[in-house]
Short mmCIF file of C-alpha atoms in Angstrom, two decimals:
data_model
loop_
_atom_site.label_atom_id
_atom_site.label_comp_id
_atom_site.label_asym_id
_atom_site.label_seq_id
_atom_site.Cartn_x
_atom_site.Cartn_y
_atom_site.Cartn_z
CA UNK A 2 -0.07 0.20 0.21
CA UNK A 3 1.15 3.64 -0.93
CA UNK A 4 0.97 5.32 -4.51
CA UNK A 5 3.51 6.44 -6.46
CA UNK A 6 3.62 9.19 -9.51
CA UNK A 7 6.42 10.64 -11.77
CA UNK A 8 6.22 13.20 -14.37
CA UNK A 9 9.28 14.04 -17.04
CA UNK A 10 9.37 16.38 -19.97
CA UNK A 11 6.91 19.25 -18.77
CA UNK A 12 7.62 22.82 -17.09
CA UNK A 13 4.34 21.49 -14.78
CA UNK A 14 5.48 18.33 -13.82
CA UNK A 15 4.81 19.26 -9.87
CA UNK A 16 1.60 20.58 -10.47
CA UNK A 17 0.76 16.85 -12.33
CA UNK A 18 2.29 15.31 -9.88
CA UNK A 19 0.32 16.38 -7.49
CA UNK A 20 -2.95 15.67 -9.65
CA UNK A 21 -1.98 12.47 -10.10
CA UNK A 22 -1.38 11.55 -5.92
CA UNK A 23 -4.60 13.10 -5.79
CA UNK A 24 -5.88 9.79 -7.78
CA UNK A 25 -4.08 7.63 -5.73
CA UNK A 26 -5.43 9.06 -2.29
CA UNK A 27 -6.99 5.66 -1.44
CA UNK A 28 -3.56 4.43 -1.57
CA UNK A 29 -2.28 6.02 1.58
CA UNK A 30 -3.39 9.25 3.83
CA UNK A 31 -0.67 9.56 6.71
CA UNK A 32 1.80 11.60 4.50
CA UNK A 33 2.91 12.42 1.11
CA UNK A 34 5.27 14.66 -0.99
CA UNK A 35 6.76 16.02 -4.02
CA UNK A 36 10.47 16.15 -4.89
CA UNK A 37 11.33 18.25 -8.05
CA UNK A 38 14.48 19.01 -9.86
CA UNK A 39 15.26 22.46 -11.07
CA UNK A 40 17.27 22.18 -13.65
CA UNK A 41 18.60 25.95 -14.22
CA UNK A 42 19.55 26.24 -10.75
CA UNK A 43 20.82 22.44 -10.02
CA UNK A 44 18.50 21.70 -7.04
CA UNK A 45 16.19 19.53 -5.91
CA UNK A 46 13.37 20.99 -3.96
CA UNK A 47 11.06 19.01 -1.76
CA UNK A 48 7.43 19.60 -0.17
CA UNK A 49 6.86 16.36 2.52
CA UNK A 50 4.31 16.44 5.09
CA UNK A 51 2.26 14.78 7.33
CA UNK A 52 -1.62 14.36 6.30
CA UNK A 53 -4.06 14.50 3.14
CA UNK A 54 -2.95 15.87 -0.28
CA UNK A 55 -5.63 18.35 0.42
CA UNK A 56 -4.49 19.84 3.43
CA UNK A 57 -0.61 19.69 2.81
CA UNK A 58 -0.53 21.44 -1.10
CA UNK A 59 -1.08 25.05 -2.10
CA UNK A 60 -0.54 26.95 -4.75
CA UNK A 61 2.42 28.71 -3.23
CA UNK A 62 4.49 25.59 -2.05
CA UNK A 63 3.69 24.13 -5.38
CA UNK A 64 5.47 27.19 -6.59
CA UNK A 65 8.37 26.05 -4.71
CA UNK A 66 9.32 22.70 -6.86
CA UNK A 67 9.82 24.50 -10.09
CA UNK A 68 11.22 21.93 -13.11
CA UNK A 69 10.52 19.39 -15.51
CA UNK A 70 11.16 16.26 -13.49
CA UNK A 71 8.95 15.16 -10.37
CA UNK A 72 8.48 12.27 -8.34
CA UNK A 73 5.49 11.88 -5.62
CA UNK A 74 4.56 9.80 -3.09
CA UNK A 75 1.48 8.72 -0.69
CA UNK A 76 2.33 6.87 2.17
CA UNK A 77 0.17 4.31 4.08
CA UNK A 78 2.48 2.47 7.10
CA UNK A 79 2.36 -1.63 6.77
CA UNK A 80 5.56 -1.23 9.55
CA UNK A 81 8.65 0.78 9.73
CA UNK A 82 6.54 3.57 11.74
CA UNK A 83 4.55 6.61 10.85
CA UNK A 84 5.92 9.71 11.77
CA UNK A 85 7.37 12.74 8.91
CA UNK A 86 10.93 11.03 9.45
CA UNK A 87 9.69 8.01 7.27
CA UNK A 88 7.89 9.82 4.77
CA UNK A 89 8.87 9.84 1.11
CA UNK A 90 10.67 10.74 -1.61
CA UNK A 91 13.97 10.55 0.26
CA UNK A 92 16.26 13.35 -1.28
CA UNK A 93 20.00 13.14 -0.97
CA UNK A 94 23.32 14.41 -2.67
CA UNK A 95 25.72 12.09 -3.56
CA UNK A 96 28.30 11.58 -5.64
CA UNK A 97 26.77 11.41 -8.95
CA UNK A 98 24.24 14.28 -8.04
CA UNK A 99 20.71 14.95 -6.35
CA UNK A 100 19.11 11.69 -6.14
CA UNK A 101 15.10 11.12 -5.13
CA UNK A 102 13.40 8.01 -4.54
CA UNK A 103 9.87 6.89 -4.00
CA UNK A 104 8.93 3.12 -3.55
CA UNK A 105 5.89 1.02 -3.47
CA UNK A 106 6.20 -2.43 -1.80
CA UNK A 107 7.68 -4.33 0.85
CA UNK A 108 11.60 -5.73 0.86
CA UNK A 109 11.65 -9.08 2.31
CA UNK A 110 15.43 -8.71 2.63
CA UNK A 111 15.50 -4.86 4.42
CA UNK A 112 16.45 -6.24 7.56
CA UNK A 113 19.67 -8.23 6.12
CA UNK A 114 20.49 -5.63 3.79
CA UNK A 115 19.97 -2.74 6.60
CA UNK A 116 22.04 -4.85 9.19
CA UNK A 117 25.22 -5.33 6.09
CA UNK A 118 25.04 -1.51 5.59
CA UNK A 119 25.24 -0.46 9.33
CA UNK A 120 27.98 -2.69 9.69
CA UNK A 121 29.91 -0.99 7.16
CA UNK A 122 29.36 2.22 8.26
CA UNK A 123 26.38 3.48 6.96
CA UNK A 124 23.89 5.84 8.90
CA UNK A 125 20.12 5.57 8.52
CA UNK A 126 18.00 8.59 9.37
CA UNK A 127 14.45 6.52 8.86
CA UNK A 128 12.91 2.92 9.56
CA UNK A 129 12.03 2.50 6.40
CA UNK A 130 13.34 -0.31 3.85
CA UNK A 131 13.27 2.61 1.02
CA UNK A 132 16.24 4.07 2.30
CA UNK A 133 18.09 0.55 2.41
CA UNK A 134 17.65 0.90 -1.04
CA UNK A 135 19.03 4.47 -1.35
CA UNK A 136 22.72 3.27 0.52
CA UNK A 137 23.06 0.65 -2.04
CA UNK A 138 22.87 2.68 -4.85
CA UNK A 139 25.44 5.31 -2.81
CA UNK A 140 27.78 2.25 -1.67
CA UNK A 141 27.99 0.74 -4.85
CA UNK A 142 31.60 0.65 -6.39
CA UNK A 143 30.07 0.26 -9.99
CA UNK A 144 30.79 3.10 -11.89
CA UNK A 145 28.16 5.35 -13.45
CA UNK A 146 24.85 5.94 -11.95
CA UNK A 147 22.85 3.19 -14.32
CA UNK A 148 25.64 0.91 -13.24
CA UNK A 149 24.95 1.71 -9.40
CA UNK A 150 20.97 1.79 -9.69
CA UNK A 151 21.46 -1.80 -11.29
CA UNK A 152 23.77 -2.87 -8.82
CA UNK A 153 21.23 -1.87 -5.73
CA UNK A 154 17.84 -3.24 -7.87
CA UNK A 155 19.73 -6.66 -8.28
CA UNK A 156 20.43 -6.88 -4.68
CA UNK A 157 16.29 -6.82 -3.44
CA UNK A 158 14.03 -9.29 -2.45
CA UNK A 159 10.30 -8.96 -2.40
CA UNK A 160 7.80 -6.47 -4.05
CA UNK A 161 9.13 -3.07 -5.42
CA UNK A 162 7.97 -0.86 -7.83
CA UNK A 163 10.31 2.25 -7.59
CA UNK A 164 10.56 5.57 -9.23
CA UNK A 165 14.55 7.41 -9.02
CA UNK A 166 15.68 10.64 -10.02
CA UNK A 167 19.14 11.40 -10.16
CA UNK A 168 19.45 15.43 -11.55
CA UNK A 169 16.95 15.88 -14.25
CA UNK A 170 17.06 12.06 -15.35
CA UNK A 171 13.88 9.82 -14.25
CA UNK A 172 14.37 6.02 -13.68
CA UNK A 173 11.81 3.20 -13.08
CA UNK A 174 11.84 -0.33 -12.22
CA UNK A 175 9.55 -3.30 -11.32
CA UNK A 176 10.01 -6.41 -9.66
CA UNK A 177 10.58 -9.44 -11.35
CA UNK A 178 7.59 -11.22 -9.45
CA UNK A 179 5.49 -7.83 -10.78
CA UNK A 180 4.09 -7.42 -7.56
CA UNK A 181 2.69 -3.62 -7.44
CA UNK A 182 1.57 -2.08 -10.17
CA UNK A 183 2.92 0.67 -12.58
CA UNK A 184 1.77 2.20 -15.51
CA UNK A 185 3.01 4.38 -18.38
CA UNK A 186 1.32 7.40 -19.80
CA UNK A 187 1.78 10.11 -22.63
CA UNK A 188 1.03 13.49 -22.15
CA UNK A 189 -1.04 15.80 -24.45
CA UNK A 190 2.06 18.12 -24.68
CA UNK A 191 4.62 16.09 -25.19
CA UNK A 192 5.94 14.49 -21.67
CA UNK A 193 5.60 10.95 -19.47
CA UNK A 194 3.77 10.27 -16.36
CA UNK A 195 4.21 6.79 -14.34
CA UNK A 196 1.85 6.13 -12.01
CA UNK A 197 0.48 2.97 -9.27
CA UNK A 198 -2.82 3.13 -11.55
CA UNK A 199 -3.96 4.35 -14.46
CA UNK A 200 -6.56 6.39 -12.94
CA UNK A 201 -3.67 9.02 -11.99
CA UNK A 202 -2.67 9.07 -15.47
CA UNK A 203 -7.10 10.31 -16.12
CA UNK A 204 -6.72 12.91 -13.94
CA UNK A 205 -3.59 14.36 -15.54
CA UNK A 206 -5.31 13.99 -19.07
CA UNK A 207 -2.16 11.05 -20.13
CA UNK A 208 -2.86 8.90 -22.25
CA UNK A 209 -2.32 5.27 -21.07
CA UNK A 210 0.16 3.38 -23.03
CA UNK A 211 1.35 -0.17 -21.09
CA UNK A 212 2.66 -1.65 -18.01
CA UNK A 213 6.47 -1.44 -16.88
CA UNK A 214 6.91 -5.06 -17.03
CA UNK A 215 8.02 -7.25 -14.35
CA UNK A 216 11.47 -6.85 -14.32
CA UNK A 217 11.60 -3.61 -16.43
CA UNK A 218 14.61 -0.98 -15.67
CA UNK A 219 13.68 2.21 -17.73
CA UNK A 220 15.53 5.35 -17.94
CA UNK A 221 13.50 8.55 -18.65
CA UNK A 222 15.44 11.49 -20.18
CA UNK A 223 12.59 14.62 -21.33
CA UNK A 224 10.52 12.74 -22.79
CA UNK A 225 12.86 9.84 -23.95
CA UNK A 226 12.40 6.94 -22.62
CA UNK A 227 15.21 3.91 -22.89
CA UNK A 228 14.77 0.24 -21.76
CA UNK A 229 17.78 -0.64 -20.04
CA UNK A 230 19.35 -3.97 -18.65
CA UNK A 231 16.55 -6.39 -17.01
CA UNK A 232 16.51 -7.46 -13.56
CA UNK A 233 17.46 -11.14 -13.76
CA UNK A 234 14.12 -13.28 -13.86
CA UNK A 235 13.04 -14.79 -10.37
CA UNK A 236 10.26 -17.20 -11.99
CA UNK A 237 6.77 -16.14 -13.71
CA UNK A 238 5.60 -13.06 -12.69
CA UNK A 239 3.24 -13.10 -9.85
CA UNK A 240 1.04 -9.59 -9.59
CA UNK A 241 -1.04 -9.27 -6.61
CA UNK A 242 -4.74 -10.50 -6.61
CA UNK A 243 -5.45 -8.14 -3.95
CA UNK A 244 -5.03 -5.57 -5.74
CA UNK A 245 -7.72 -6.53 -8.03
CA UNK A 246 -9.85 -7.83 -4.93
CA UNK A 247 -9.69 -4.58 -2.90
CA UNK A 248 -6.89 -2.13 -2.93
CA UNK A 249 -7.10 -0.20 -6.58
CA UNK A 250 -9.58 2.05 -7.72
CA UNK A 251 -12.02 0.06 -9.58
CA UNK A 252 -11.75 2.49 -12.79
CA UNK A 253 -8.36 1.87 -12.77
CA UNK A 254 -6.42 -0.61 -15.70
CA UNK A 255 -4.01 -3.22 -14.30
CA UNK A 256 -2.81 -6.60 -15.98
CA UNK A 257 -5.22 -5.68 -19.23
CA UNK A 258 -8.37 -5.54 -16.95
CA UNK A 259 -10.10 -3.02 -15.80
CA UNK A 260 -10.64 -3.20 -11.61
CA UNK A 261 -14.68 -2.95 -12.25
CA UNK A 262 -14.72 -5.95 -14.56
CA UNK A 263 -12.85 -7.86 -12.88
CA UNK A 264 -14.90 -7.09 -9.18
CA UNK A 265 -18.01 -7.62 -11.21
CA UNK A 266 -16.69 -11.64 -12.36
CA UNK A 267 -15.76 -12.28 -8.85
CA UNK A 268 -19.12 -11.07 -7.80
CA UNK A 269 -21.02 -13.18 -10.96
CA UNK A 270 -19.16 -16.10 -9.88
CA UNK A 271 -19.45 -15.76 -5.86
CA UNK A 272 -23.20 -15.89 -6.38
CA UNK A 273 -22.74 -18.99 -8.79
CA UNK A 274 -20.99 -20.50 -5.84
CA UNK A 275 -22.34 -18.99 -2.28
CA UNK A 276 -26.35 -18.22 -3.41
CA UNK A 277 -28.40 -17.32 -0.84
CA UNK A 278 -32.36 -17.13 -0.40
CA UNK A 279 -32.72 -13.23 0.00
CA UNK A 280 -34.77 -10.09 -0.44
CA UNK A 281 -32.07 -8.03 -1.51
CA UNK A 282 -28.22 -7.32 -2.02
CA UNK A 283 -26.50 -4.39 -0.33
CA UNK A 284 -22.68 -3.73 -0.84
CA UNK A 285 -20.22 -2.42 2.03
CA UNK A 286 -19.58 0.44 0.18
CA UNK A 287 -17.19 1.49 -1.84
CA UNK A 288 -14.47 -1.24 -2.41
CA UNK A 289 -17.54 -4.06 -2.99
CA UNK A 290 -19.63 -2.09 -4.64
CA UNK A 291 -18.90 -3.55 -8.02
CA UNK A 292 -18.86 -7.14 -6.62
CA UNK A 293 -22.28 -6.56 -5.34
CA UNK A 294 -23.73 -5.50 -8.46
CA UNK A 295 -22.28 -8.41 -10.47
CA UNK A 296 -23.69 -10.52 -7.48
CA UNK A 297 -27.43 -9.00 -7.91
CA UNK A 298 -26.77 -9.25 -12.02
CA UNK A 299 -26.32 -13.53 -11.69
CA UNK A 300 -28.48 -13.92 -8.78
CA UNK A 301 -31.05 -12.02 -10.22
CA UNK A 302 -31.91 -10.76 -6.87
CA UNK A 303 -32.16 -6.69 -6.97
CA UNK A 304 -29.43 -4.49 -5.66
CA UNK A 305 -30.18 -1.38 -3.21
CA UNK A 306 -28.12 0.97 -1.73
CA UNK A 307 -28.74 -0.13 2.28
CA UNK A 308 -25.23 1.35 3.68
CA UNK A 309 -24.08 4.80 3.05
CA UNK A 310 -20.28 5.56 3.76
CA UNK A 311 -19.32 8.97 5.33
CA UNK A 312 -16.54 10.08 2.80
CA UNK A 313 -15.58 12.51 5.19
CA UNK A 314 -14.63 11.17 8.28
CA UNK A 315 -10.87 11.74 9.53
CA UNK A 316 -8.99 10.42 12.50
CA UNK A 317 -10.91 10.91 15.62
CA UNK A 318 -9.52 10.44 19.18
CA UNK A 319 -13.32 10.87 20.62
CA UNK A 320 -14.81 7.46 21.37
CA UNK A 321 -18.31 8.09 23.92
CA UNK A 322 -19.35 5.63 25.76
CA UNK A 323 -22.81 5.43 24.66
CA UNK A 324 -21.91 5.13 21.14
CA UNK A 325 -20.75 1.18 22.47
CA UNK A 326 -17.76 -0.79 20.71
CA UNK A 327 -19.45 -0.14 17.50
CA UNK A 328 -18.65 3.48 17.25
CA UNK A 329 -16.00 3.39 14.56
CA UNK A 330 -18.13 1.69 12.51
CA UNK A 331 -21.15 3.41 12.90
CA UNK A 332 -18.89 7.06 12.47
CA UNK A 333 -17.93 5.44 8.71
CA UNK A 334 -21.47 3.89 7.96
CA UNK A 335 -25.08 4.63 8.19
CA UNK A 336 -27.83 2.18 7.33
CA UNK A 337 -30.66 3.16 5.24
CA UNK A 338 -33.85 1.67 7.29
CA UNK A 339 -36.34 2.62 4.98
CA UNK A 340 -34.05 -0.11 2.43
CA UNK A 341 -33.82 -2.64 5.12
CA UNK A 342 -36.42 -2.99 7.57
CA UNK A 343 -38.17 -6.44 7.06
CA UNK A 344 -35.68 -7.73 4.51
CA UNK A 345 -33.71 -11.29 3.87
CA UNK A 346 -30.47 -8.70 2.78
CA UNK A 347 -27.17 -10.41 0.90
CA UNK A 348 -24.35 -8.21 2.21
CA UNK A 349 -21.57 -8.77 -0.31
CA UNK A 350 -18.22 -7.78 0.61
CA UNK A 351 -14.54 -7.62 -0.76
CA UNK A 352 -12.67 -9.82 1.94
CA UNK A 353 -12.79 -10.39 5.92
CA UNK A 354 -9.61 -10.07 7.57
CA UNK A 355 -10.17 -9.37 11.55
CA UNK A 356 -13.97 -9.58 11.08
CA UNK A 357 -14.35 -6.54 13.53
CA UNK A 358 -15.97 -4.08 11.08
CA UNK A 359 -17.88 -6.94 9.70
CA UNK A 360 -19.63 -7.64 13.01
CA UNK A 361 -20.16 -3.85 13.86
CA UNK A 362 -22.05 -3.52 10.10
CA UNK A 363 -24.28 -6.66 11.20
CA UNK A 364 -25.79 -4.48 14.33
CA UNK A 365 -25.80 -1.60 12.20
CA UNK A 366 -28.22 -3.94 9.43
CA UNK A 367 -30.50 -5.57 12.76
CA UNK A 368 -30.57 -2.30 14.13
CA UNK A 369 -32.24 -0.84 11.17
CA UNK A 370 -34.73 -3.80 10.80
CA UNK A 371 -33.11 -6.31 8.61
CA UNK A 372 -34.53 -9.77 9.35
CA UNK A 373 -32.03 -11.83 7.69
CA UNK A 374 -28.44 -11.42 7.51
CA UNK A 375 -26.48 -13.30 5.04
CA UNK A 376 -22.64 -11.98 4.37
CA UNK A 377 -20.85 -13.04 0.84
CA UNK A 378 -17.42 -12.09 -0.01
CA UNK A 379 -15.88 -11.92 -2.98
CA UNK A 380 -12.80 -13.54 -2.16
CA UNK A 381 -11.10 -16.48 -0.75
CA UNK A 382 -10.39 -16.52 3.25
CA UNK A 383 -7.33 -14.57 4.15
CA UNK A 384 -5.79 -16.58 6.18
CA UNK A 385 -1.93 -15.61 5.82
CA UNK A 386 -0.24 -11.97 6.30
CA UNK A 387 1.02 -10.25 3.24
CA UNK A 388 4.81 -9.25 3.21
CA UNK A 389 4.51 -7.97 -0.42
CA UNK A 390 3.23 -4.53 0.35
CA UNK A 391 -0.36 -5.11 1.58
CA UNK A 392 -1.50 -3.86 5.07
CA UNK A 393 -2.33 -7.47 6.82
CA UNK A 394 -2.20 -7.69 10.62
CA UNK A 395 -0.45 -10.89 11.79
CA UNK A 396 -1.44 -14.40 11.10
CA UNK A 397 -2.74 -14.08 14.79
CA UNK A 398 -5.02 -11.24 14.14
CA UNK A 399 -6.68 -13.08 10.79
CA UNK A 400 -10.21 -14.31 11.91
CA UNK A 401 -10.49 -16.88 8.97
CA UNK A 402 -6.90 -18.28 10.53
CA UNK A 403 -8.00 -19.77 13.64
CA UNK A 404 -12.03 -20.17 12.87
CA UNK A 405 -13.65 -22.39 10.96
CA UNK A 406 -16.76 -21.01 8.68
CA UNK A 407 -19.25 -21.77 10.66
CA UNK A 408 -17.43 -20.08 14.03
CA UNK A 409 -17.07 -16.95 12.03
CA UNK A 410 -20.53 -16.97 11.08
CA UNK A 411 -21.46 -17.38 14.67
CA UNK A 412 -19.07 -14.65 15.65
CA UNK A 413 -20.90 -12.33 13.16
CA UNK A 414 -24.27 -13.18 14.22
CA UNK A 415 -25.35 -13.77 10.81
CA UNK A 416 -27.70 -16.51 9.10
CA UNK A 417 -24.95 -17.41 6.73
CA UNK A 418 -21.15 -16.73 5.08
CA UNK A 419 -19.67 -17.85 1.97
CA UNK A 420 -16.51 -17.19 0.02
CA UNK A 421 -15.47 -17.10 -3.16
CA UNK A 422 -13.19 -19.74 -3.80
CA UNK A 423 -9.58 -19.50 -4.94
CA UNK A 424 -10.46 -21.60 -8.01
CA UNK A 425 -13.16 -19.42 -9.11
CA UNK A 426 -11.67 -16.25 -8.48
CA UNK A 427 -8.87 -17.03 -10.38
CA UNK A 428 -10.70 -18.73 -13.07
CA UNK A 429 -12.46 -14.93 -13.79
CA UNK A 430 -8.85 -13.58 -14.30
CA UNK A 431 -7.28 -16.12 -16.36
CA UNK A 432 -6.66 -14.14 -19.19
CA UNK A 433 -4.54 -12.00 -17.56
CA UNK A 434 -1.66 -14.78 -16.40
CA UNK A 435 -0.55 -15.77 -13.25
CA UNK A 436 -1.18 -14.26 -9.53
CA UNK A 437 0.37 -13.65 -6.06
CA UNK A 438 -2.07 -15.66 -3.80
CA UNK A 439 -0.06 -15.82 -0.71
CA UNK A 440 -2.66 -14.57 1.50
CA UNK A 441 -5.44 -16.57 0.59
CA UNK A 442 -2.86 -19.99 -0.22
CA UNK A 443 0.25 -19.21 1.86
CA UNK A 444 2.23 -19.69 -1.59
CA UNK A 445 4.68 -17.27 -0.85
CA UNK A 446 6.96 -16.82 -4.11
CA UNK A 447 9.69 -14.15 -3.37
CA UNK A 448 12.44 -15.28 -0.83
CA UNK A 449 11.19 -14.05 2.95
CA UNK A 450 14.58 -13.69 4.08
CA UNK A 451 14.03 -11.75 7.03
CA UNK A 452 11.36 -13.86 8.38
CA UNK A 453 13.43 -16.91 7.87
CA UNK A 454 16.26 -15.52 9.73
CA UNK A 455 14.01 -13.99 12.42
CA UNK A 456 14.89 -10.27 11.48
CA UNK A 457 12.57 -7.88 12.49
CA UNK A 458 11.51 -6.33 9.06
CA UNK A 459 11.23 -2.91 7.97
CA UNK A 460 8.80 -1.03 5.38
CA UNK A 461 8.12 1.79 3.73
CA UNK A 462 4.66 1.72 3.33
#
């Protein structure tokens, strides 16, 4: 989780990066930043603060980011800790010039690399794995920027999509497994854009060109893009299927699919595998909307807006006792009584992780008069934590890791629950190739070096 963006070949680079980060705000809300390189002064300017994009940037701050190349980052911490010291972009000066880096993913050998670098005398200013990459570049004994970047990236294990600027030259790379997404777009005026999702291209008016391929390394100077030596292949690419299940925006195009198309297919297959005798279908907004529409279409049960999400809720420290343990759910959602009263309801959600939110939603639905509640999940049971860049808790906190389907049904206090099968989910997107399903199957393809060695793994996002 996290979103990255880069713009090259236009004097409006920072402003366009700002727009792209707006479209990627769903990928993280803790902090954001932009670095722009001003070739006239030979300086890399940075704005980086905690909070939302709309809270951080103003016309005055964007005016302080001149230049024709910029990189930006939206942060969501899975580990490594919050705080401004762990926000990105990272900006340093080293022997080849001003370097800025943004990264989405988790390096599964970050702890091992960090320990080695510290023993060699490296000084770290943060706890994020992204800083490991910067040190590897700066301490490489190879000659030239591209050889140093190649040296650094070749030592990484796990999931990474990275954007690096050295002076006014931009570099982009994606790990050989292709876990995290990264797309390329072309601006009407001739510039180039890279971003975590295609929805960021849309807001900038850029035309989608293609995905950055797994293991691909690119150099971009102005509007000229060149493929450099690719990273050694690790096996068949394994893009993260959970991006399609939950994380990416429905209007995003990933790996040949629009996310909405994939989620509707999940919902239709879910209706075939897990039918329910009910009066209406509702979604847990917003990530499950498409799956719920697919379920309604395939089942013939009408879709209704039974839950309304408050999109303007920020963090709160107030939890009044009269609101009870469901306060956080009630803060975010409200049930539509006129839709739900007396009805047998199928609730479609994208996934079930801890189960606490779903349990609270059931209380809301019953309080609104729902006669029966049947929960359906448009993905398989989440039984294993993710080490490749999606925020999932430890296995002990995953409800499906230690409870049976019947026990989860009783915990949620519903008439029935049903999951989409792993085979059914993959069959819905089989045209896109193979996917990483480690959170469902426990099949971790990239080596978990830090976990195997018992080291504490730090994560940038």
